[in-house]
Amino acid sequence: SVARRTDSSIPGVARLISELTDELARLRQGGDELPVVDVEIRLSPGTGEYRAELTLDGRQVFTGVLPVAIVNWRPSGDLRTDGQSLFERLFQDRVIRKGWDVARGKAESLGAIRRVRLRIDDEATELHHLPWELMCDDGLFIAANAQTPFSRYLPVQASWGHPLLERPIRVLAAIANPRDVSQRYRLTPLDVERERYILASAFAGIDPQHIRLSFLKPPVTLERLAQALQKGYHWLHFVGHGWVNARQAQLSIILENEQRESRAVTAHLFSSILTHHGAQPQLVFLSMCHSAVTQASRPAQDPSLGLGPQLIRAGIPAVVAMRDQVSIRTTHV
C-alpha cells in the first residue's frame, strides 16, 4: 500500500515513487523512460452516494457515482475474486468505466504505463478501509502490475515534494532484529544476513553513482537512526516488526536498545524522529506489518491515524507501507 499526498491542481508526489521506479528500470535497461498516462480517481461524499471522478492526464474528466453500499463490502477470502469484485464496483458507473477504457487504450497506443492514483477525500475516510490494492482488471492485480503502478493519495497542507535531481540517490537500509523479540512479543526473528543479501542483490546491478545503498550498523536504536538520517539520505528502507497494542489501538515499532533488546517506539515518536530538523527522507519503505494502519481493533475510526499516513502528514512525500499482517517471505518478493 502506498500513502501519498495529493492536490487537484498540482502534479502530486505520486510521481516520486514512480520516478524512482522508472529510474531503476531505465538504469537497468540502459534505455529511455517509458511515457506515462496519468489516471487519478477521486472519491468524495455526495447526496446518498459517493461522487467518483476519473481525470486523465490532468485534462480529460469523467464524472460518475459510487453507491454508498460499497462501505458494506466484505471479502470472500479469495484475493482474486475480491479484487475483481472491488474493481467492478468502482467501475460499475458507465462513465467512469469509459474513462478507464480510454486510459488503457491511450497507454496501449503509446506503449506507455498507466500511473493510477486513488484519491479519497477527508470527508470519506471510511473508504480507506477497503483493500483497493487488491483490484483486478482482466485477472491481473493492478497494484502488482508494472504497467499500472498504483498509489493512494492523502490531502495534506505540507509543501509538495519534487523530483530528485541530486545523484547519487542515497538509500539507508535499517534492519531491526532485537534478540528477545520472540520471547517478548512472540514474533518471528529476522534473518538479518538474508535481509541484507536480498537488498544488496536488488541494487547490485545499478551504478552506485546513480543509486547508492548503505546499511545502518547494529544496534538499530532510535538515536542511531536519527543520527544517520542527519547525513541526508533520500530513501529509508526499514525492515522490522510492528506490534499492535489492542487495548490502546496503537502501533509500536520494535527497535533495539544498546543491548540489542527490544524497545517499543510509538508511531508518533517514530514519525517525529524521521522528520526532525528537516532532514527527512523523500521516500520511506516500511517492510513491517500494520505500518499503514493502526486502528485494526477500531475500524470505525479514521484510518489516516496509522504510521504511514502520519509520516505523510509530517512531511514525508511518499511512503510504502503494509495495511495488514504479512509474512516475512512475502516481504522478500
Tab-separated table of C-alpha atoms in Angstrom:
chain	number	residue	atom	x	y	z
A	1	SER	CA	0.000	0.000	0.000
A	2	VAL	CA	1.297	3.420	-0.926
A	3	ALA	CA	0.240	6.508	1.023
A	4	ARG	CA	0.939	9.863	-0.603
A	5	ARG	CA	-0.273	13.419	-0.529
A	6	THR	CA	-2.429	14.880	-3.269
A	7	ASP	CA	-3.637	18.146	-4.759
A	8	SER	CA	-6.109	18.680	-7.583
A	9	SER	CA	-4.142	21.433	-9.321
A	10	ILE	CA	-0.505	20.452	-8.925
A	11	PRO	CA	1.215	17.293	-10.210
A	12	GLY	CA	1.456	15.345	-6.961
A	13	VAL	CA	4.196	13.465	-5.258
A	14	ALA	CA	2.769	10.223	-6.574
A	15	ARG	CA	5.398	10.917	-9.217
A	16	LEU	CA	8.099	10.446	-6.605
A	17	ILE	CA	7.901	6.690	-6.120
A	18	SER	CA	7.091	6.149	-9.786
A	19	GLU	CA	10.074	8.229	-10.861
A	20	LEU	CA	12.323	6.222	-8.565
A	21	THR	CA	10.873	3.034	-10.042
A	22	ASP	CA	11.261	4.372	-13.574
A	23	GLU	CA	14.835	5.366	-12.779
A	24	LEU	CA	15.660	1.859	-11.569
A	25	ALA	CA	14.171	0.329	-14.712
A	26	ARG	CA	15.924	2.801	-17.012
A	27	LEU	CA	19.302	2.293	-15.378
A	28	ARG	CA	18.984	-1.482	-15.606
A	29	GLN	CA	17.800	-1.484	-19.204
A	30	GLY	CA	20.031	1.308	-20.414
A	31	GLY	CA	17.192	2.942	-22.329
A	32	ASP	CA	14.837	5.895	-22.145
A	33	GLU	CA	11.968	6.096	-19.701
A	34	LEU	CA	8.574	4.923	-20.898
A	35	PRO	CA	5.857	7.539	-21.440
A	36	VAL	CA	3.223	7.726	-18.710
A	37	VAL	CA	-0.566	8.057	-18.866
A	38	ASP	CA	-1.756	9.578	-15.581
A	39	VAL	CA	-5.058	8.328	-14.129
A	40	GLU	CA	-6.417	9.979	-10.985
A	41	ILE	CA	-9.574	8.555	-9.408
A	42	ARG	CA	-11.138	10.806	-6.798
A	43	LEU	CA	-13.859	9.664	-4.393
A	44	SER	CA	-15.815	12.203	-2.363
A	45	PRO	CA	-19.128	12.257	-0.470
A	46	GLY	CA	-22.331	13.114	-2.292
A	47	THR	CA	-26.042	13.027	-1.524
A	48	GLY	CA	-26.942	9.388	-0.848
A	49	GLU	CA	-23.930	8.197	-2.830
A	50	TYR	CA	-20.263	8.941	-3.419
A	51	ARG	CA	-19.052	11.121	-6.242
A	52	ALA	CA	-16.473	9.462	-8.466
A	53	GLU	CA	-14.231	11.401	-10.818
A	54	LEU	CA	-11.599	9.989	-13.162
A	55	THR	CA	-9.129	12.526	-14.547
A	56	LEU	CA	-6.922	11.535	-17.461
A	57	ASP	CA	-3.562	13.320	-17.769
A	58	GLY	CA	-4.891	16.257	-15.743
A	59	ARG	CA	-7.200	17.341	-18.563
A	60	GLN	CA	-9.929	14.888	-19.567
A	61	VAL	CA	-12.501	14.338	-16.786
A	62	PHE	CA	-15.078	11.559	-16.468
A	63	THR	CA	-17.661	12.025	-13.698
A	64	GLY	CA	-19.940	9.387	-12.177
A	65	VAL	CA	-21.122	7.920	-8.883
A	66	LEU	CA	-20.268	5.108	-6.492
A	67	PRO	CA	-23.132	3.584	-4.437
A	68	VAL	CA	-22.837	4.228	-0.721
A	69	ALA	CA	-23.368	0.488	-0.151
A	70	ILE	CA	-19.703	-0.004	-1.106
A	71	VAL	CA	-18.807	0.569	2.568
A	72	ASN	CA	-20.602	-2.692	3.399
A	73	TRP	CA	-18.384	-4.715	1.058
A	74	ARG	CA	-16.950	-7.831	2.693
A	75	PRO	CA	-14.112	-10.067	1.465
A	76	SER	CA	-14.816	-13.619	0.353
A	77	GLY	CA	-11.386	-14.937	1.302
A	78	ASP	CA	-10.215	-15.385	-2.298
A	79	LEU	CA	-7.925	-12.489	-3.214
A	80	ARG	CA	-8.527	-12.582	-6.960
A	81	THR	CA	-12.302	-12.833	-6.539
A	82	ASP	CA	-12.252	-9.964	-4.048
A	83	GLY	CA	-10.057	-7.874	-6.324
A	84	GLN	CA	-12.378	-8.381	-9.279
A	85	SER	CA	-15.382	-7.541	-7.104
A	86	LEU	CA	-13.848	-4.254	-5.929
A	87	PHE	CA	-12.846	-3.337	-9.483
A	88	GLU	CA	-16.340	-3.988	-10.846
A	89	ARG	CA	-17.956	-1.938	-8.070
A	90	LEU	CA	-15.625	1.014	-8.537
A	91	PHE	CA	-16.106	0.997	-12.296
A	92	GLN	CA	-19.766	-0.003	-12.489
A	93	ASP	CA	-20.673	3.566	-13.472
A	94	ARG	CA	-20.509	3.533	-17.271
A	95	VAL	CA	-18.887	6.981	-17.494
A	96	ILE	CA	-16.098	6.089	-15.064
A	97	ARG	CA	-15.581	2.771	-16.863
A	98	LYS	CA	-15.347	4.635	-20.164
A	99	GLY	CA	-12.584	6.795	-18.677
A	100	TRP	CA	-10.690	3.696	-17.583
A	101	ASP	CA	-11.023	2.145	-21.045
A	102	VAL	CA	-9.902	5.361	-22.738
A	103	ALA	CA	-6.831	5.466	-20.474
A	104	ARG	CA	-5.996	1.859	-21.268
A	105	GLY	CA	-6.391	2.426	-24.994
A	106	LYS	CA	-4.177	5.515	-24.878
A	107	ALA	CA	-1.493	3.695	-22.902
A	108	GLU	CA	-1.505	0.760	-25.314
A	109	SER	CA	-1.253	3.027	-28.361
A	110	LEU	CA	1.688	4.945	-26.865
A	111	GLY	CA	3.409	1.932	-25.326
A	112	ALA	CA	3.050	3.743	-22.015
A	113	ILE	CA	2.382	2.753	-18.420
A	114	ARG	CA	-0.757	3.919	-16.590
A	115	ARG	CA	0.024	5.602	-13.272
A	116	VAL	CA	-3.119	5.001	-11.202
A	117	ARG	CA	-3.711	7.284	-8.221
A	118	LEU	CA	-6.643	6.830	-5.857
A	119	ARG	CA	-7.611	9.996	-4.021
A	120	ILE	CA	-10.105	9.693	-1.145
A	121	ASP	CA	-11.298	12.971	0.341
A	122	ASP	CA	-11.064	13.547	4.098
A	123	GLU	CA	-14.871	13.545	4.335
A	124	ALA	CA	-14.955	9.951	3.022
A	125	THR	CA	-12.231	8.340	5.145
A	126	GLU	CA	-14.394	5.247	5.681
A	127	LEU	CA	-13.476	4.235	2.137
A	128	HIS	CA	-9.845	3.831	3.193
A	129	HIS	CA	-10.771	0.612	4.996
A	130	LEU	CA	-11.442	-1.170	1.705
A	131	PRO	CA	-8.448	-3.054	0.228
A	132	TRP	CA	-8.325	-1.175	-3.077
A	133	GLU	CA	-4.819	-2.534	-3.705
A	134	LEU	CA	-6.443	-5.911	-4.483
A	135	MET	CA	-8.327	-4.595	-7.530
A	136	CYS	CA	-8.065	-6.888	-10.555
A	137	ASP	CA	-8.586	-5.954	-14.189
A	138	ASP	CA	-8.841	-8.927	-16.557
A	139	GLY	CA	-7.416	-11.189	-13.875
A	140	LEU	CA	-4.355	-9.019	-13.186
A	141	PHE	CA	-3.811	-7.256	-9.859
A	142	ILE	CA	-3.482	-3.585	-10.786
A	143	ALA	CA	-1.136	-2.721	-7.914
A	144	ALA	CA	1.153	-5.673	-8.700
A	145	ASN	CA	1.382	-4.936	-12.430
A	146	ALA	CA	4.417	-2.944	-13.575
A	147	GLN	CA	2.229	-1.396	-16.280
A	148	THR	CA	-0.186	0.097	-13.733
A	149	PRO	CA	1.707	1.434	-10.673
A	150	PHE	CA	-0.923	2.193	-8.026
A	151	SER	CA	-0.975	4.573	-5.064
A	152	ARG	CA	-3.358	6.160	-2.583
A	153	TYR	CA	-3.300	9.891	-2.026
A	154	LEU	CA	-3.873	11.819	1.195
A	155	PRO	CA	-4.732	15.535	1.165
A	156	VAL	CA	-2.273	17.436	3.349
A	157	GLN	CA	-1.255	21.054	3.796
A	158	ALA	CA	2.513	20.434	3.834
A	159	SER	CA	4.680	21.636	0.968
A	160	TRP	CA	4.975	19.351	-2.030
A	161	GLY	CA	7.811	17.013	-2.846
A	162	HIS	CA	9.845	17.365	-6.012
A	163	PRO	CA	11.822	15.124	-8.371
A	164	LEU	CA	15.200	14.107	-7.004
A	165	LEU	CA	17.837	15.725	-9.192
A	166	GLU	CA	20.754	15.040	-6.864
A	167	ARG	CA	22.868	11.964	-7.599
A	168	PRO	CA	23.523	9.511	-6.227
A	169	ILE	CA	20.148	8.794	-4.642
A	170	ARG	CA	21.238	7.681	-1.177
A	171	VAL	CA	19.363	4.756	0.372
A	172	LEU	CA	19.668	3.845	4.055
A	173	ALA	CA	18.579	0.328	4.989
A	174	ALA	CA	17.834	-0.296	8.674
A	175	ILE	CA	17.077	-3.860	9.825
A	176	ALA	CA	15.846	-4.059	13.412
A	177	ASN	CA	16.017	-7.538	14.964
A	178	PRO	CA	16.087	-7.463	18.791
A	179	ARG	CA	17.371	-10.698	20.271
A	180	ASP	CA	14.358	-11.019	22.599
A	181	VAL	CA	11.618	-10.271	20.042
A	182	SER	CA	10.434	-13.881	20.051
A	183	GLN	CA	10.175	-14.223	23.826
A	184	ARG	CA	8.763	-10.770	24.483
A	185	TYR	CA	6.360	-10.317	21.586
A	186	ARG	CA	6.059	-13.828	20.116
A	187	LEU	CA	7.283	-12.507	16.777
A	188	THR	CA	9.476	-14.404	14.333
A	189	PRO	CA	13.099	-13.203	14.434
A	190	LEU	CA	14.511	-11.867	11.183
A	191	ASP	CA	17.399	-13.447	9.325
A	192	VAL	CA	19.462	-10.273	9.137
A	193	GLU	CA	22.082	-11.680	6.794
A	194	ARG	CA	19.410	-12.850	4.386
A	195	GLU	CA	17.662	-9.477	4.530
A	196	ARG	CA	20.947	-7.732	3.742
A	197	TYR	CA	21.654	-10.137	0.889
A	198	ILE	CA	18.222	-9.605	-0.693
A	199	LEU	CA	18.550	-5.825	-0.543
A	200	ALA	CA	22.148	-5.805	-1.757
A	201	SER	CA	21.221	-8.091	-4.661
A	202	ALA	CA	18.360	-5.820	-5.677
A	203	PHE	CA	20.729	-2.854	-6.009
A	204	ALA	CA	23.741	-4.769	-7.322
A	205	GLY	CA	23.087	-4.066	-10.990
A	206	ILE	CA	22.759	-0.297	-10.529
A	207	ASP	CA	25.634	2.121	-10.890
A	208	PRO	CA	26.364	3.427	-7.354
A	209	GLN	CA	26.889	6.849	-8.885
A	210	HIS	CA	23.149	6.855	-9.548
A	211	ILE	CA	21.704	4.979	-6.547
A	212	ARG	CA	23.810	4.012	-3.533
A	213	LEU	CA	22.737	1.627	-0.778
A	214	SER	CA	24.109	1.786	2.767
A	215	PHE	CA	23.234	-0.252	5.864
A	216	LEU	CA	22.798	1.087	9.368
A	217	LYS	CA	25.096	-0.908	11.635
A	218	PRO	CA	23.505	-2.556	14.677
A	219	PRO	CA	22.158	-1.915	17.139
A	220	VAL	CA	19.308	-0.223	15.294
A	221	THR	CA	18.294	2.202	18.033
A	222	LEU	CA	16.076	5.237	17.639
A	223	GLU	CA	19.025	7.525	18.401
A	224	ARG	CA	21.355	5.875	15.866
A	225	LEU	CA	18.653	6.013	13.198
A	226	ALA	CA	18.073	9.710	13.857
A	227	GLN	CA	21.815	10.450	13.683
A	228	ALA	CA	22.160	8.562	10.402
A	229	LEU	CA	19.291	10.434	8.770
A	230	GLN	CA	21.017	13.720	9.544
A	231	LYS	CA	23.543	12.737	6.864
A	232	GLY	CA	20.979	13.432	4.176
A	233	TYR	CA	19.609	10.103	2.970
A	234	HIS	CA	16.889	10.348	0.334
A	235	TRP	CA	15.308	6.941	0.959
A	236	LEU	CA	14.830	4.992	4.194
A	237	HIS	CA	14.190	1.273	3.797
A	238	PHE	CA	13.129	-0.050	7.193
A	239	VAL	CA	12.797	-3.775	7.870
A	240	GLY	CA	11.400	-4.818	11.226
A	241	HIS	CA	8.359	-5.707	13.271
A	242	GLY	CA	5.261	-3.731	14.156
A	243	TRP	CA	3.255	-4.624	17.232
A	244	VAL	CA	-0.347	-3.550	17.815
A	245	ASN	CA	-1.492	-2.891	21.347
A	246	ALA	CA	-5.116	-3.999	21.015
A	247	ARG	CA	-6.190	-2.341	24.252
A	248	GLN	CA	-4.868	1.076	23.213
A	249	ALA	CA	-5.341	0.502	19.461
A	250	GLN	CA	-1.811	1.761	18.968
A	251	LEU	CA	1.020	0.584	16.757
A	252	SER	CA	4.576	0.397	18.053
A	253	ILE	CA	7.717	-0.091	16.007
A	254	ILE	CA	10.032	-2.647	17.600
A	255	LEU	CA	13.533	-1.174	17.553
A	256	GLU	CA	16.604	-2.125	19.610
A	257	ASN	CA	18.336	-0.647	22.606
A	258	GLU	CA	22.098	-0.583	23.087
A	259	GLN	CA	21.967	-4.136	24.455
A	260	ARG	CA	20.171	-5.342	21.290
A	261	GLU	CA	16.985	-5.927	23.260
A	262	SER	CA	13.505	-4.751	22.252
A	263	ARG	CA	12.411	-1.160	22.533
A	264	ALA	CA	8.841	-0.347	21.511
A	265	VAL	CA	8.590	3.088	19.890
A	266	THR	CA	5.195	4.656	19.223
A	267	ALA	CA	4.244	5.609	15.686
A	268	HIS	CA	4.054	9.259	16.770
A	269	LEU	CA	7.599	9.276	18.154
A	270	PHE	CA	8.964	7.375	15.160
A	271	SER	CA	7.438	9.822	12.673
A	272	SER	CA	8.681	12.788	14.733
A	273	ILE	CA	12.245	11.477	14.633
A	274	LEU	CA	12.114	10.889	10.875
A	275	THR	CA	11.049	14.484	10.211
A	276	HIS	CA	13.275	16.171	12.797
A	277	HIS	CA	15.323	19.226	11.730
A	278	GLY	CA	14.124	18.985	8.127
A	279	ALA	CA	16.433	16.057	7.319
A	280	GLN	CA	13.587	13.706	6.443
A	281	PRO	CA	13.984	11.286	3.535
A	282	GLN	CA	11.891	11.732	0.407
A	283	LEU	CA	10.752	8.118	0.450
A	284	VAL	CA	10.156	5.712	3.351
A	285	PHE	CA	9.643	1.998	2.682
A	286	LEU	CA	8.254	0.165	5.716
A	287	SER	CA	8.668	-3.604	5.448
A	288	MET	CA	6.647	-4.046	8.623
A	289	CYS	CA	3.189	-5.409	9.478
A	290	HIS	CA	0.355	-2.923	10.074
A	291	SER	CA	2.570	0.010	9.076
A	292	ALA	CA	-0.201	1.615	7.001
A	293	VAL	CA	-2.926	1.489	9.649
A	294	THR	CA	-3.075	1.157	13.430
A	295	GLN	CA	-6.789	1.176	14.117
A	296	ALA	CA	-7.255	-2.549	13.427
A	297	SER	CA	-9.363	-3.064	16.533
A	298	ARG	CA	-11.437	0.083	15.986
A	299	PRO	CA	-12.295	0.141	12.263
A	300	ALA	CA	-14.806	2.965	12.682
A	301	GLN	CA	-12.001	5.390	13.499
A	302	ASP	CA	-10.021	7.415	11.000
A	303	PRO	CA	-7.554	5.067	9.241
A	304	SER	CA	-5.294	8.012	8.436
A	305	LEU	CA	-4.022	7.807	12.031
A	306	GLY	CA	-1.649	4.955	11.100
A	307	LEU	CA	2.139	5.235	10.823
A	308	GLY	CA	2.248	5.584	7.041
A	309	PRO	CA	-0.320	8.415	6.959
A	310	GLN	CA	1.351	10.032	9.982
A	311	LEU	CA	4.616	10.167	8.066
A	312	ILE	CA	2.848	11.745	5.095
A	313	ARG	CA	1.216	14.380	7.291
A	314	ALA	CA	4.552	15.034	8.998
A	315	GLY	CA	6.187	15.914	5.683
A	316	ILE	CA	7.448	12.684	4.077
A	317	PRO	CA	6.458	12.956	0.388
A	318	ALA	CA	5.952	9.223	-0.246
A	319	VAL	CA	5.510	6.125	1.917
A	320	VAL	CA	5.229	2.454	1.032
A	321	ALA	CA	3.582	0.535	3.882
A	322	MET	CA	1.654	-2.607	4.769
A	323	ARG	CA	-2.065	-2.485	5.617
A	324	ASP	CA	-2.166	-5.830	7.417
A	325	GLN	CA	-0.013	-8.697	8.625
A	326	VAL	CA	2.408	-10.017	6.024
A	327	SER	CA	4.730	-12.990	6.112
A	328	ILE	CA	8.469	-12.497	6.081
A	329	ARG	CA	8.603	-14.477	2.851
A	330	THR	CA	6.128	-12.090	1.217
A	331	THR	CA	8.317	-9.083	2.062
A	332	HIS	CA	11.169	-10.699	0.140
A	333	VAL	CA	9.256	-10.721	-3.166
